[in-house]
Coordinates of C-alpha atoms in Angstrom, one line a residue:
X466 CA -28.6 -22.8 96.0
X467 CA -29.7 -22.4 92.7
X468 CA -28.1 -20.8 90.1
X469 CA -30.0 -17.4 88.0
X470 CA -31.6 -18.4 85.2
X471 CA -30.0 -16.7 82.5
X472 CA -32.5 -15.7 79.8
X473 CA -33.0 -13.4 76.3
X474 CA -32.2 -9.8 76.4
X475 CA -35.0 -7.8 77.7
X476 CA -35.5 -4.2 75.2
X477 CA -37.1 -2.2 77.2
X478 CA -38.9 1.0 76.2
X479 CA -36.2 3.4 76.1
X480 CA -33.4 0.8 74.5
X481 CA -36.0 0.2 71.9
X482 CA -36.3 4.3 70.9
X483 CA -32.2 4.6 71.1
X484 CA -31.6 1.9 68.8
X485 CA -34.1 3.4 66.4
X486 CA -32.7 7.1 66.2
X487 CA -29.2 5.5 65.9
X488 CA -30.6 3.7 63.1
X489 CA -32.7 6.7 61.4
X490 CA -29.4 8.8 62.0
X491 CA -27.4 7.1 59.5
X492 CA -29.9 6.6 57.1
X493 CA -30.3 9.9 57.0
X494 CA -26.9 10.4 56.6
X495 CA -26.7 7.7 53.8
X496 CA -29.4 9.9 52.2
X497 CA -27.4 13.1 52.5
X498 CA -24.0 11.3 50.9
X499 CA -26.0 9.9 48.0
X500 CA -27.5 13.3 47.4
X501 CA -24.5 14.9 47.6
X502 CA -22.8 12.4 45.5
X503 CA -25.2 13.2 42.9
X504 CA -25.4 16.7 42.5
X505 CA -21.3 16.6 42.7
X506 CA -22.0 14.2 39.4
X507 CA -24.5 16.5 37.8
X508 CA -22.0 19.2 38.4
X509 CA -19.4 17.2 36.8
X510 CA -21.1 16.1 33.9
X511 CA -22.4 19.7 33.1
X512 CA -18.9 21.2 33.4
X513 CA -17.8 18.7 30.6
X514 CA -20.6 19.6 28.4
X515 CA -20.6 23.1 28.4
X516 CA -16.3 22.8 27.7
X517 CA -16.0 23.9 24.4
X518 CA -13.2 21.4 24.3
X519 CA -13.7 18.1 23.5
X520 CA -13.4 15.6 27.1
X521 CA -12.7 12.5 27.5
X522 CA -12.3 10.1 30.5
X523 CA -10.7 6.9 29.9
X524 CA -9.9 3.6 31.2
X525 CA -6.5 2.6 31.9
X526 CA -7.1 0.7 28.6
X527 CA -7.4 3.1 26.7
X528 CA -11.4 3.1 26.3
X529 CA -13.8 5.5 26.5
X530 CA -15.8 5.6 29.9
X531 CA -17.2 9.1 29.2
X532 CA -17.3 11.7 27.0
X533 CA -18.6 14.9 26.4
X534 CA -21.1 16.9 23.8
X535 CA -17.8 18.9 22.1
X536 CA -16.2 15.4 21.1
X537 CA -19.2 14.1 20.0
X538 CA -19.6 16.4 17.9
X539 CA -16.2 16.7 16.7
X540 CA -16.4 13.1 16.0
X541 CA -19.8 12.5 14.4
X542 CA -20.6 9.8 17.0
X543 CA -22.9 10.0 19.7
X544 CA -21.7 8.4 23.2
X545 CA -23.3 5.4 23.5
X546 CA -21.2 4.8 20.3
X547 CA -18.0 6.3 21.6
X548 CA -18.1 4.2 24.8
X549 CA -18.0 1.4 22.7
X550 CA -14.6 2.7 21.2
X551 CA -11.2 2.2 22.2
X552 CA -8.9 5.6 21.8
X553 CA -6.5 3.2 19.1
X554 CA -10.2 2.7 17.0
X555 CA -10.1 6.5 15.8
X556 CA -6.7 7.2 16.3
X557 CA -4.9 7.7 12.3
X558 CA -3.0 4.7 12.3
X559 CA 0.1 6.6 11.4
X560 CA -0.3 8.6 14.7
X561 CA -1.1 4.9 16.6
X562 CA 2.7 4.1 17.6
X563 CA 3.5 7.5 19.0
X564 CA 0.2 8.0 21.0
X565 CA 1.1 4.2 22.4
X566 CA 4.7 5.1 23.6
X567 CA 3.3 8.4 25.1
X568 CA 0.4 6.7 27.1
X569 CA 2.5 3.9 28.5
X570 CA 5.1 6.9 29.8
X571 CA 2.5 8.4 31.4
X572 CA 1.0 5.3 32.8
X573 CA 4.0 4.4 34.3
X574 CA 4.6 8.2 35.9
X575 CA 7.8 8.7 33.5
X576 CA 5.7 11.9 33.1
X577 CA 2.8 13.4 34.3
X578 CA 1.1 14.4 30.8
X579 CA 1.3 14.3 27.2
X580 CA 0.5 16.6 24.2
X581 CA 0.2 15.2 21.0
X582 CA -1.0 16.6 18.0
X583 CA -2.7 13.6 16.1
X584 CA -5.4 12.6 13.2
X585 CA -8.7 11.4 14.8
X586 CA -11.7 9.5 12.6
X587 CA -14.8 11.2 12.4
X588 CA -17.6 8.9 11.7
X589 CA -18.4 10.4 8.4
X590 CA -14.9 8.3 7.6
X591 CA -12.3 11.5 6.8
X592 CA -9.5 12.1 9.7
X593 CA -10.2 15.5 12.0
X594 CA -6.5 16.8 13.2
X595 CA -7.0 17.6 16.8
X596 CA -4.8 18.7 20.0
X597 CA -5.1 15.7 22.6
X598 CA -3.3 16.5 26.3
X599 CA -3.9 13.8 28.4
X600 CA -3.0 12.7 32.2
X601 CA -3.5 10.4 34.8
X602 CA -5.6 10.3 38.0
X603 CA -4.4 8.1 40.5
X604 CA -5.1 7.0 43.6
X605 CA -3.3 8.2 46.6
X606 CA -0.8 5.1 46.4
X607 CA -0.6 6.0 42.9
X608 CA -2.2 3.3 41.2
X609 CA -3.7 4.7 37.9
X610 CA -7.8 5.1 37.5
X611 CA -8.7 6.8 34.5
X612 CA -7.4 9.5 32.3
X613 CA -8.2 12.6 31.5
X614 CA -8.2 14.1 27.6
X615 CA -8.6 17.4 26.6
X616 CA -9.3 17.3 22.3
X617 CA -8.9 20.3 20.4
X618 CA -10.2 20.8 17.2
X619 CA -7.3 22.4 15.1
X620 CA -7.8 21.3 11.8
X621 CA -8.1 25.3 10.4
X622 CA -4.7 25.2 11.9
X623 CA -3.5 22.5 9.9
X624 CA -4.9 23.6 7.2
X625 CA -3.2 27.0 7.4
X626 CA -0.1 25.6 8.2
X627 CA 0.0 23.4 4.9
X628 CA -0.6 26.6 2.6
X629 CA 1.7 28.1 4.3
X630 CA 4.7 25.2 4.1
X631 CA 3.1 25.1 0.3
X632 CA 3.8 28.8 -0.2
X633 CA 7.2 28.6 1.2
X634 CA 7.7 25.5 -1.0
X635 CA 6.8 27.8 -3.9
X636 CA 9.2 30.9 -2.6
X637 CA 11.6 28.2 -2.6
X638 CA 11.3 27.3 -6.3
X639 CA 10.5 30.4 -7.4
X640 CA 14.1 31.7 -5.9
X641 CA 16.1 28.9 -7.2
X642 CA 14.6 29.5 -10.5
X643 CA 15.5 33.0 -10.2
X644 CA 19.1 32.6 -8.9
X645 CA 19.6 30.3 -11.6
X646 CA 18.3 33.5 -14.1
X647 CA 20.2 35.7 -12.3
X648 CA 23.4 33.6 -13.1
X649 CA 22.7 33.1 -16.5
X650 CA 22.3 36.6 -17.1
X651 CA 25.6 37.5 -15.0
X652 CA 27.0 34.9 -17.6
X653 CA 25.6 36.2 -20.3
X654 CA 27.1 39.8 -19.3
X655 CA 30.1 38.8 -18.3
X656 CA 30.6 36.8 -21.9
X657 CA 28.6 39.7 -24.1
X658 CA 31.3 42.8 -22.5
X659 CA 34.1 40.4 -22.9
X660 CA 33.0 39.5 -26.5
X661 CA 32.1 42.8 -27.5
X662 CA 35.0 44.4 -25.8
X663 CA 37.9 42.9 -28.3
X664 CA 35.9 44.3 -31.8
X665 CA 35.1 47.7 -29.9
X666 CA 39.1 48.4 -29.2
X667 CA 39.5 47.7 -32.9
X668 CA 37.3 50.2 -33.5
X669 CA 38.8 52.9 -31.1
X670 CA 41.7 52.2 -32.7
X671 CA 40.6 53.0 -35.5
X672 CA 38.6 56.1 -34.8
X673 CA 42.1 57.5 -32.9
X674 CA 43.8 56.9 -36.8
X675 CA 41.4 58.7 -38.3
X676 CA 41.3 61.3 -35.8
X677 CA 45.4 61.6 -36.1
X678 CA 46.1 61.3 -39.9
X679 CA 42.7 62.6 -41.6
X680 CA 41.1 65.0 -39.3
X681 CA 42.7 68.1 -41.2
X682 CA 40.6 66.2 -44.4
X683 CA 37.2 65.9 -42.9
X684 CA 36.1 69.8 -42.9
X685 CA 33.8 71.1 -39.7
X686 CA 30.9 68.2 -40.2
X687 CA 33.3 64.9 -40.6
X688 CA 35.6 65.9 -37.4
X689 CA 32.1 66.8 -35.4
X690 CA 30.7 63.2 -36.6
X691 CA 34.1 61.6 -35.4
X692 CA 34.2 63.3 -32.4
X693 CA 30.5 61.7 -31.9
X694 CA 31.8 58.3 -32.9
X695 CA 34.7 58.6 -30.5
X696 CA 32.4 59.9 -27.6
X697 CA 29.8 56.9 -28.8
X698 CA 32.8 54.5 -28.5
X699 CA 33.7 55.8 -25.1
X700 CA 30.6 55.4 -23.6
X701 CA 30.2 51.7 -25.0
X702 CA 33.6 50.6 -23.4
X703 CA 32.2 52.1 -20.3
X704 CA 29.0 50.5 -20.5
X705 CA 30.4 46.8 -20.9
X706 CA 33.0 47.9 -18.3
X707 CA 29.5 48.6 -15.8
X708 CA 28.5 45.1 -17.4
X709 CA 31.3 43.2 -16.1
X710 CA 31.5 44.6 -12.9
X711 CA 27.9 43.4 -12.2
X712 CA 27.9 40.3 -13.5
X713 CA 31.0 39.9 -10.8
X714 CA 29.2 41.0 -8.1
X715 CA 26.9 38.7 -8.8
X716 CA 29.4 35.8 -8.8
X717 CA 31.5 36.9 -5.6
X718 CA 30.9 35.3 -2.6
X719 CA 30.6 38.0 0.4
X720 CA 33.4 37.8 3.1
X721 CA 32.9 39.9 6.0
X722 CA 35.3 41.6 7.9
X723 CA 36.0 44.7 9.8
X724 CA 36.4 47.5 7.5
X725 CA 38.1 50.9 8.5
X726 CA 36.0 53.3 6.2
X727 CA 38.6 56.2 6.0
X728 CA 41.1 53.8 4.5
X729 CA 38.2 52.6 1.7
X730 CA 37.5 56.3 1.5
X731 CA 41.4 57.3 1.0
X732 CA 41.6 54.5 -1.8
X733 CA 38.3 55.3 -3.5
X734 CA 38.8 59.4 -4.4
X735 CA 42.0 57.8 -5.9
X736 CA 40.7 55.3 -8.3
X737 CA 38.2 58.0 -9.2
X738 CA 41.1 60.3 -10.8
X739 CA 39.5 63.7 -10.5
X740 CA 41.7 66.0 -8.5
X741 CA 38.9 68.3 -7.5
X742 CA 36.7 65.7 -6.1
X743 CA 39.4 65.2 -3.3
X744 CA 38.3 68.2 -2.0
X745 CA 34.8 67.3 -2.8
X746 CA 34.3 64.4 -0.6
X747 CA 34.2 65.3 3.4
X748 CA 33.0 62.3 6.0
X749 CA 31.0 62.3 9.4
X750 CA 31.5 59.0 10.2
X751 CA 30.3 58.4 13.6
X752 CA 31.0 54.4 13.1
X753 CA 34.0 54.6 11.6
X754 CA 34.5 50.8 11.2
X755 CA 31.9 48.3 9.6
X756 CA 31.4 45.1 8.6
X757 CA 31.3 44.1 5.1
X758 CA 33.1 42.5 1.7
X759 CA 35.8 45.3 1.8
X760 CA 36.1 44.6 -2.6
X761 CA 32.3 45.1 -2.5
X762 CA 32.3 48.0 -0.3
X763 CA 35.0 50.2 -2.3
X764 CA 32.7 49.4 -5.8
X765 CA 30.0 50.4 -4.4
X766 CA 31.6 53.7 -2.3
X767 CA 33.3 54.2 -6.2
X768 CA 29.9 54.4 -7.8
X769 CA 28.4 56.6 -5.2
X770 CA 31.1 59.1 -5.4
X771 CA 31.4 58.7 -8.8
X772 CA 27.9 59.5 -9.3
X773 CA 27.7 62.4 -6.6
X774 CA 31.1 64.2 -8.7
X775 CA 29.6 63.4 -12.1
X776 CA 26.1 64.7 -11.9
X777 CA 27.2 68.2 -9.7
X778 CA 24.6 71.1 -10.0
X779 CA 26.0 74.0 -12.2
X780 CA 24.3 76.6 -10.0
X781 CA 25.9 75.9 -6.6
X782 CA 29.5 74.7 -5.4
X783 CA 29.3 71.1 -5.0
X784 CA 29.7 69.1 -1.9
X785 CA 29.6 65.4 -1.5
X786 CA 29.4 63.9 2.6
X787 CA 30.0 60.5 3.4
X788 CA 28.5 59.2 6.7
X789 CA 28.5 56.5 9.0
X790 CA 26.4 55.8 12.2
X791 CA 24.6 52.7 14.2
X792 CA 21.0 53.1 14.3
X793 CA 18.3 50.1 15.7
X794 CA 18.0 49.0 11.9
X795 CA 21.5 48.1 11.9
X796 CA 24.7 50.2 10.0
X797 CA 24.1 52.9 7.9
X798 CA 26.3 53.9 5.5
X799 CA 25.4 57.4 3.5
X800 CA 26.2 59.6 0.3
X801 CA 24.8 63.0 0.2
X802 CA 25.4 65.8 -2.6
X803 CA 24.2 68.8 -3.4
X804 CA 24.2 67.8 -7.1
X805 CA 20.7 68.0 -9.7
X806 CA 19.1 65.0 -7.5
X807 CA 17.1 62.5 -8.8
X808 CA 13.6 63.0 -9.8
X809 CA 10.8 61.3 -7.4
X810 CA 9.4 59.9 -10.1
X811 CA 12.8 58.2 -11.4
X812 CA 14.0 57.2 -8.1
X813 CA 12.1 53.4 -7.6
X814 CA 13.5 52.7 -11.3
X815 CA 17.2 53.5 -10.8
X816 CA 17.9 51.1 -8.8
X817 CA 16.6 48.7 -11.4
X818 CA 19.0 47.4 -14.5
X819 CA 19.7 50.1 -17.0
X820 CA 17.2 52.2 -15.3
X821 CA 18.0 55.7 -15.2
X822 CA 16.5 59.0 -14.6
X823 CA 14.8 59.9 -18.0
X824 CA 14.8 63.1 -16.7
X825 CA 18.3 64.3 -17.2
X826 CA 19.7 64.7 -20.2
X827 CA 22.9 63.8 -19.2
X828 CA 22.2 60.5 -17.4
X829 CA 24.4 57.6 -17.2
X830 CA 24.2 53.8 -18.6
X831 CA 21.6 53.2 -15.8
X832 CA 24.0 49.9 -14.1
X833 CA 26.2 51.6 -11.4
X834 CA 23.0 52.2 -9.5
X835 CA 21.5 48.4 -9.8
X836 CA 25.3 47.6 -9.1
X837 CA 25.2 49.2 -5.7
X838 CA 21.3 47.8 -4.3
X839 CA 23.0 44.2 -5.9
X840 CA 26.1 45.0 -3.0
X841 CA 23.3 45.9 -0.3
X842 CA 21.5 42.9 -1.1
X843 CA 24.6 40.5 -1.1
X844 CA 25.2 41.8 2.7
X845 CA 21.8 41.6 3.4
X846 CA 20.8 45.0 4.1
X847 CA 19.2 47.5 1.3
X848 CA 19.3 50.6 -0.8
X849 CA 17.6 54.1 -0.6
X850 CA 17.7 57.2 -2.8
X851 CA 16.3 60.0 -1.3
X852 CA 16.0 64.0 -2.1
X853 CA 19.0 66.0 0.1
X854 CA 17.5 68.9 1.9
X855 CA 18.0 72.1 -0.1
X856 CA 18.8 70.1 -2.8
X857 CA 20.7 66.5 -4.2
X858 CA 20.5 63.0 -4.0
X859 CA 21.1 61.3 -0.8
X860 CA 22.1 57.3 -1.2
X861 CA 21.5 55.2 2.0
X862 CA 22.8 51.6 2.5
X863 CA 21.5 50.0 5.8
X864 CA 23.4 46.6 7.0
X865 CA 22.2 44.4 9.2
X866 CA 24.2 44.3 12.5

């Protein structure tokens, strides 16, 4: 018996049409993925050019595969010229080491992105300072493919920031040179009220002689003109005596502590030696502890009170309030009388050196004032005069918490 005969393969009709719609089937499915593939590129390359940010990819390398319109133009270069570029061939070369050891830890996933802010070289040859955050894309076994840059222009930034450090740099000099003034002068005062101080006792001395053995002699005018001289004398030795306290102030060195008011208050209307102003001075001190130089604050609660006893109003009873309360701005500490105030005009000036208020005739050596806004400022907090309702001088220091 013979065996079949075992020939080609036979297509017939209808294997012949299968074989031909499988085939037209995946081209046509080819054709879809390519399309697709290409409007997900167009899509991709317009969302990098219309970034106002400059966008980058890169190669593992470090050069640049693509690149968008923003860092073209940040750059000067066009991209056919920036593909030819490495990231290290426009990176400042002082900026090179740092931008290496941050793409290498982000290459090796030590971290996930870096933001540095860096110099890049514009093709016109000057340095741009730009904003570069970068990452990594990686496959799904994490091997690197390409990073991703953002570059943002911030060289107005820079710019601002280097006035800035140069204004501060100025401040700084400026404030030296004044501190340095500032002790000079306290030297100078200091040295002038010590000086001055020995040759104007002689001449108290004096003017008490002539008051005791030849007063009788001297008719009406000569013991007018040496009471004049003695009062002249008086308000020198006070003067220096204003002098030397604030040229020490300026010297002292400002230790803080907790500070029981009542007990400065109790020490203060003694040193000031006027029996009535102990009835004078009531207190409202709702913080009745603060924290300051407790030598400072008595000088400068001894001046206040001096002030508010000194300069009372003849046409009412006088009454001088000390108070004390804890407001968002920090301590406040406050004098108010009912004396003859200050006038508005005069109050920005008194709390100048030897400024005084030009508008009474009976104003003082224009330092006890200056003395006290010196105090505030060594504690860091400031000075206010202001009018007392119905009448007076209100005197506000506000510490810092």
């Amino acid at each position: 018996m013979r065996s079949p005969v075992v020939g080609p393969e036979v297509l017939t009709p209808a294997a012949t049409s299968g074989g031909d719609a499988v085939a037209d089937h995946d081209a046509r499915a080819a054709h879809t993925a390519l399309r697709a593939l290409a409007r997900a590129e167009q899509r991709w390359r317009m969302t990098m050019d219309s970034s106002p940010l400059g966008m980058a990819l890169l190669s593992v390398e470090g050069r640049f595969l693509r690149v968008n319109r923003a860092l073209c133009a940040l750059l000067g270069r066009d991209a056919e010229s920036l593909r030819a570029l490495a990231s290290s061939d426009v990176v400042h070369p002082d900026d090179a080491a740092v931008a290496a050891v941050e793409s290498a830890r982000c290459l090796t996933g030590e971290q996930e992105s870096s933001r540095l802010l860096q110099r890049w070289r514009h093709a016109a040859g000057h340095h741009v300072w730009v904003e570069v955050t970068a990452a990594v894309v990686r496959e799904d076994d994490g091997t690197p493919i390409h990073v991703v840059a953002h570059v943002e222009d911030v060289s107005a930034q820079m710019q601002d920031r280097a006035r800035l450090e140069h204004l501060l740099g100025e401040l700084a000099t400026r404030t030296t040179e004044l501190e340095r003034s500032n002790q000079d002068l306290e030297q100078v005062a200091a040295v002038a009220s010590h000086d001055l101080r020995g040759p104007l006792t002689v001449l108290t001395g004096w003017l008490e002689i002539l008051d005791h053995e030849y007063a009788g002699s001297l008719g009406p005018r000569g013991r007018e003109l040496l009471r004049r001289a003695d009062q002249a004398s008086g308000r020198m030795m006070d003067l220096l005596d204003a002098l030397l306290r604030h040229a020490r102030v300026g010297g002292h060195v400002v230790e803080r502590q907790h500070v029981a008011l009542d007990d400065v208050l109790d020490q203060v209307v003694v040193d000031l030696g006027d029996t009535a102003a102990r009835g004078l001075v009531r207190r409202d001190l709702a913080a009745p502890t603060v924290r300051a130089d407790p030598a400072l604050l008595r000088q400068l609660l001894q001046n206040l009170l001096g002030n508010a006893v000194k300069f009372r109003s003849p046409d009412r009873a006088p009454r001088v309030v000390v108070t004390s309360a804890v407001t968002p701005q920090g301590h406040e500490l406050a004098v108010v009388d009912n004396g003859r105030g200050i006038a508005a005009s005069q109050r920005a000036r008194v709390l100048d050196m030897f400024g005084r208020d030009d508008s009474d005739p009976d104003h003082g050596h224009g330092i006890g004032l200056a003395t006290c806004a010196r105090i505030a400022s060594l504690h860091g907090g400031r000075l206010l005069v202001e009018d007392t309702p119905g009448g007076g001088t209100t005197v506000r220091m506000t510490l810092p918490s």
